[in-house]
Short mmCIF file of C-alpha atoms (C1' of nucleotides) and ligand atoms in Angstrom, two decimals:
data_model
loop_
_atom_site.label_atom_id
_atom_site.label_comp_id
_atom_site.label_asym_id
_atom_site.label_seq_id
_atom_site.Cartn_x
_atom_site.Cartn_y
_atom_site.Cartn_z
CA MET A 3 29.85 45.06 -33.27
CA GLY A 4 32.31 42.70 -31.75
CA CYS A 5 35.66 43.31 -30.27
CA SER A 6 38.07 45.82 -31.56
CA LEU A 7 41.75 46.39 -31.54
CA ARG A 8 43.73 49.38 -32.57
CA ALA A 9 47.01 49.21 -34.34
CA VAL A 10 49.43 51.85 -35.43
CA VAL A 11 51.04 51.44 -38.77
CA THR A 12 54.36 53.12 -39.16
CA GLY A 13 57.19 52.39 -41.46
CA LYS A 14 57.49 48.72 -42.05
CA GLU A 15 56.12 47.39 -38.86
CA ILE A 16 52.71 47.01 -37.49
CA MET A 17 52.55 47.35 -33.79
CA LYS A 18 49.84 46.68 -31.38
CA GLU A 19 48.83 49.71 -29.44
CA THR A 20 47.30 49.48 -26.03
CA PRO A 21 44.77 46.76 -26.36
CA PRO A 22 43.03 47.35 -23.07
CA ASN A 23 44.37 44.44 -21.16
CA ALA A 24 47.16 43.13 -23.28
CA ASP A 25 50.89 42.93 -23.00
CA LYS A 26 52.52 46.21 -23.61
CA SER A 27 55.16 44.72 -25.75
CA THR A 28 54.96 45.59 -29.36
CA THR A 29 53.59 42.40 -30.66
CA PRO A 30 53.35 42.25 -34.39
CA LEU A 31 49.86 41.98 -35.65
CA HIS A 32 48.98 38.97 -37.51
CA THR A 33 47.93 38.87 -41.00
CA ALA A 34 47.13 35.48 -41.93
CA LEU A 35 45.11 32.63 -42.59
CA SER A 36 42.24 30.39 -42.09
CA LEU A 37 39.76 33.10 -42.33
CA SER A 38 36.18 32.38 -41.80
CA LEU A 39 34.95 35.51 -40.14
CA SER A 40 34.43 38.89 -41.62
CA PHE A 41 36.17 41.85 -40.18
CA LEU A 42 36.42 45.56 -40.58
CA LEU A 43 39.42 47.74 -41.09
CA SER A 44 39.19 51.40 -40.44
CA PHE A 45 41.89 53.43 -42.06
CA SER A 46 42.50 56.84 -40.63
CA PHE A 47 45.05 58.42 -42.83
CA LEU A 48 47.18 60.76 -40.84
CA SER A 49 48.80 62.21 -43.87
CA PHE A 50 48.47 61.85 -47.54
CA PRO A 51 50.88 64.03 -49.41
CA GLY A 52 50.03 64.91 -52.94
CA ARG A 53 46.76 64.26 -54.54
CA TRP A 54 45.25 61.18 -53.16
CA ALA A 55 41.98 60.15 -54.68
CA GLY A 56 40.21 60.08 -51.37
CA GLU A 57 40.31 63.79 -51.03
CA SER A 58 38.51 64.27 -54.27
CA PHE A 59 35.35 63.20 -52.58
CA GLU A 60 35.32 66.28 -50.47
CA ARG A 61 32.33 68.42 -51.01
CA THR A 62 31.45 71.97 -50.48
CA SER A 63 28.54 72.77 -48.27
CA GLU A 64 26.58 73.62 -51.37
CA GLU A 65 27.17 70.22 -52.78
CA ILE A 66 26.04 68.58 -49.58
CA ALA A 67 22.96 70.73 -49.56
CA ALA A 68 22.20 69.69 -53.08
CA MET A 69 22.65 66.11 -52.04
CA ASN A 70 20.30 66.38 -49.10
CA GLU A 71 17.74 68.06 -51.20
CA ALA A 72 17.84 65.19 -53.60
CA SER A 73 17.68 62.54 -50.92
CA HIS A 74 13.92 62.35 -50.92
CA LEU A 75 13.79 61.37 -54.55
CA THR A 76 13.07 57.84 -55.54
CA ARG A 77 15.26 55.29 -57.24
CA ASP A 78 18.93 56.07 -57.19
CA ALA A 79 18.22 59.66 -57.72
CA SER A 80 20.22 61.00 -54.84
CA MET A 81 23.40 59.95 -56.54
CA GLU A 82 22.16 61.14 -59.87
CA ALA A 83 21.30 64.53 -58.60
CA PHE A 84 24.63 64.90 -56.94
CA GLU A 85 26.52 63.94 -60.04
CA GLU A 86 24.46 66.32 -62.08
CA PHE A 87 25.24 69.05 -59.69
CA ARG A 88 28.90 68.32 -59.80
CA GLU A 89 28.92 68.17 -63.54
CA GLY A 90 28.60 71.88 -63.61
CA GLN A 91 31.67 72.18 -61.46
CA GLU A 92 34.11 71.49 -64.26
CA THR A 93 36.19 68.78 -62.72
CA GLU A 94 38.31 66.05 -64.14
CA ARG A 95 36.93 62.61 -63.92
CA SER A 96 40.21 60.90 -63.40
CA SER A 97 40.81 62.81 -60.22
CA TYR A 98 37.79 61.22 -58.63
CA ARG A 99 39.13 57.73 -58.47
CA LEU A 100 38.90 56.01 -55.15
CA VAL A 101 42.19 54.46 -54.16
CA LEU A 102 42.44 51.76 -51.58
CA PRO A 103 45.62 50.39 -50.12
CA ALA A 104 46.75 47.08 -51.55
CA ASP A 105 45.93 44.24 -49.28
CA GLY A 106 47.39 41.24 -50.99
CA TYR A 107 44.38 40.34 -53.07
CA GLU A 108 43.05 41.45 -56.39
CA TRP A 109 39.59 42.90 -56.38
CA LYS A 110 37.03 43.85 -58.91
CA LYS A 111 34.77 46.74 -58.15
CA TYR A 112 31.23 45.95 -59.08
CA GLY A 113 29.21 48.77 -57.63
CA GLN A 114 29.01 51.95 -55.66
CA LYS A 115 26.13 53.46 -53.76
CA PHE A 116 25.39 56.34 -51.54
CA ILE A 117 23.85 54.80 -48.43
CA LYS A 118 21.24 57.13 -47.16
CA ASN A 119 20.88 55.84 -43.66
CA ILE A 120 24.46 56.41 -42.69
CA GLY A 121 25.23 59.18 -45.13
CA LYS A 122 28.18 57.44 -46.65
CA PHE A 123 29.36 56.23 -49.99
CA ARG A 124 30.01 52.55 -50.24
CA SER A 125 31.96 50.67 -52.86
CA TYR A 126 31.61 46.97 -53.46
CA PHE A 127 34.45 44.67 -54.40
CA LYS A 128 34.71 41.00 -55.20
CA CYS A 129 37.83 38.88 -55.31
CA GLN A 130 39.03 38.43 -58.87
CA ARG A 131 40.09 34.84 -58.51
CA THR A 132 37.61 32.53 -60.11
CA GLY A 133 35.92 30.33 -57.63
CA CYS A 134 36.67 32.65 -54.77
CA GLY A 135 33.70 34.45 -53.30
CA ALA A 136 35.45 36.80 -50.91
CA LYS A 137 34.21 40.36 -50.94
CA LYS A 138 34.99 43.66 -49.41
CA LYS A 139 33.24 46.96 -49.04
CA ALA A 140 34.77 50.36 -48.60
CA GLU A 141 32.84 53.25 -47.23
CA TRP A 142 33.57 56.83 -46.40
CA THR A 143 31.80 59.95 -45.35
CA PRO A 144 31.51 62.71 -47.88
CA THR A 145 32.87 65.11 -45.34
CA GLU A 146 35.74 62.91 -44.20
CA PRO A 147 36.90 61.17 -47.35
CA SER A 148 40.26 60.31 -45.85
CA ASP A 149 38.65 58.15 -43.23
CA ILE A 150 37.84 54.92 -44.96
CA LYS A 151 36.44 51.77 -43.50
CA VAL A 152 36.99 48.55 -45.32
CA LYS A 153 34.94 45.58 -44.39
CA TYR A 154 36.11 42.16 -45.48
CA ASP A 155 33.58 39.44 -45.95
CA GLY A 156 34.02 35.79 -46.63
CA LYS A 157 37.03 33.61 -46.91
CA HIS A 158 39.45 33.28 -49.76
CA THR A 159 39.98 29.93 -51.36
CA HIS A 160 43.60 30.76 -52.05
CA ASP A 161 46.61 32.55 -50.65
CA SER A 162 47.45 36.17 -50.83
CA TRP A 163 50.25 37.15 -53.13
CA ALA A 164 51.63 39.27 -50.36
CA TYR A 165 53.51 36.30 -49.02
CA SER A 166 55.69 35.97 -52.02
CA VAL A 167 56.12 39.45 -53.36
CA GLN A 168 59.25 41.01 -52.05
CA SER A 169 61.38 43.99 -52.78
CA GLU A 170 65.06 43.55 -52.17
CA GLY A 171 64.40 40.78 -49.76
CA ILE A 172 61.87 42.78 -47.82
CA PRO A 173 58.22 41.82 -48.10
CA LEU A 174 56.16 44.53 -49.62
CA LEU A 175 53.56 43.97 -47.04
CA ALA A 176 54.10 43.39 -43.39
CA GLN A 177 53.47 39.85 -42.44
CA PRO A 178 54.08 39.17 -38.82
CA PRO A 179 52.96 35.66 -38.10
CA THR A 180 51.03 35.79 -34.91
CA SER A 181 47.37 35.97 -34.21
CA ILE A 182 45.01 38.40 -32.65
CA THR A 183 42.52 37.27 -30.15
CA CYS A 184 39.39 39.13 -29.31
CA SER A 185 39.07 40.60 -25.89
CA HIS A 186 35.46 39.67 -25.57
CA ARG A 187 33.57 36.51 -25.15
CA CYS A 188 34.06 35.26 -28.62
CA LEU A 189 37.75 34.93 -28.15
CA GLU A 190 37.37 31.86 -26.12
CA ILE A 191 36.07 30.19 -29.15
CA LYS A 192 38.25 31.51 -31.84
CA THR A 193 41.01 33.83 -32.69
CA LEU A 194 40.32 36.64 -35.03
CA PRO A 195 41.25 35.40 -38.44
CA LEU A 196 42.90 37.99 -40.56
CA GLY A 197 43.31 37.19 -44.17
CA ILE A 198 44.77 40.50 -45.04
CA MET A 199 48.19 41.91 -45.26
CA ILE A 200 48.38 45.42 -44.01
CA PRO A 201 49.99 47.45 -46.74
CA ILE A 202 53.00 49.54 -46.05
CA GLU A 203 55.31 50.02 -48.97
CA SER A 204 52.64 49.59 -51.54
CA CYS A 205 50.75 52.63 -50.40
CA PRO A 206 52.82 55.74 -49.93
CA PHE A 207 49.98 57.41 -48.18
CA LEU A 208 49.88 54.80 -45.53
CA SER A 209 53.23 55.73 -44.13
CA ALA A 210 51.45 56.50 -40.94
CA ALA A 211 47.98 55.39 -40.19
CA ILE A 212 45.78 54.11 -37.50
CA VAL A 213 44.11 50.88 -38.26
CA ASP A 214 41.15 49.78 -36.28
CA ILE A 215 40.30 46.17 -36.60
CA PHE A 216 36.87 45.07 -35.65
CA CYS A 217 35.85 41.53 -35.26
CA THR A 218 32.31 41.09 -36.42
CA CYS A 219 31.55 38.29 -34.08
CA THR A 220 28.25 38.59 -32.31
"C1'" DC B 17 42.56 47.08 -78.82
"C1'" DG B 18 41.85 44.25 -73.97
"C1'" DT B 19 40.92 45.32 -69.42
"C1'" DT B 20 38.89 47.88 -65.64
"C1'" DT B 21 35.61 51.25 -63.82
"C1'" DT B 22 31.46 53.74 -63.88
"C1'" DT B 23 26.72 53.92 -63.36
"C1'" DG B 24 21.81 53.29 -64.40
"C1'" DA B 25 19.00 49.34 -64.14
"C1'" DC B 26 17.57 45.49 -61.87
"C1'" DC B 27 16.37 42.69 -57.89
"C1'" DA B 28 15.22 40.99 -53.28
"C1'" DG B 29 13.81 42.13 -48.84
"C1'" DC B 30 11.14 44.83 -45.79
"C1'" DG B 31 7.67 48.02 -43.68
"C1'" DC B 32 3.42 49.60 -44.47
"C1'" DG C 7 0.16 45.53 -53.62
"C1'" DC C 8 3.45 49.98 -53.25
"C1'" DG C 9 7.61 52.49 -52.36
"C1'" DC C 10 12.05 52.62 -50.47
"C1'" DT C 11 16.59 50.61 -49.55
"C1'" DG C 12 20.89 48.24 -50.16
"C1'" DG C 13 23.29 44.84 -53.00
"C1'" DT C 14 24.33 43.23 -57.70
"C1'" DC C 15 24.48 43.12 -62.77
"C1'" DA C 16 26.10 44.55 -67.02
"C1'" DA C 17 26.55 47.86 -70.90
"C1'" DA C 18 28.95 51.61 -71.84
"C1'" DA C 19 32.63 54.44 -70.91
"C1'" DA C 20 37.22 55.21 -69.57
"C1'" DC C 21 41.71 53.70 -69.13
"C1'" DG C 22 46.35 52.50 -70.67
ZN1 ZN D 22 40.02 35.42 -53.09
#
DNA sequence: CGTTTTTGACCAGCGC
DNA sequence: GCGCTGGTCAAAAACG
């Protein structure tokens, strides 16, 4: 994978944190525009008070065992078997909803799979706007459901609503207007285009989080 | 009820 | 060809 940059999200500001060779000043991360690359956000939730849907993906060792046992089956049977197993566990369906932080776009979920190779669940989303082909995928490990990676693919043909939505004069999403440049070779060619607004207010569980941003340049 | 999510089916690509 | 995998579709279910 390409270059990476780590940011700390606290309160209403997004600060750069120790990019290897960069200025130590707290430069606001950029969130904007002219996106043509895909990139990956890794959310490490430091705290999520209350019942956040992510935690509902936790599994007991028995469940994992049942999953592994089923992994040799054909078709999409690994998922099937797991769900069957969990059915006997008497759990509420609504508590199993995956919740992702708002990012300024509206998405439609169109699939979910358990990816055998990497042992993770992956959800597929497509931008709701007609004519826009942007997509994103979210994946998480069964054992670490609070650690979610969101990969954004493609470019939006429209703006994010995050620019306009405000609460008492304060943008719901942080929107510092600068740009991130990769620290590898690719940066000479282009800056990392971020078409996402990092959510702050809109996700109470993101009050403190580490966000890793990976450029997928080659 | 209209809208969104879930989830098995379907499909394309790949290794054999 | 066959079987497996990851990505997508779409019908049914769930949601509000
Ligand atoms: Zn879009």
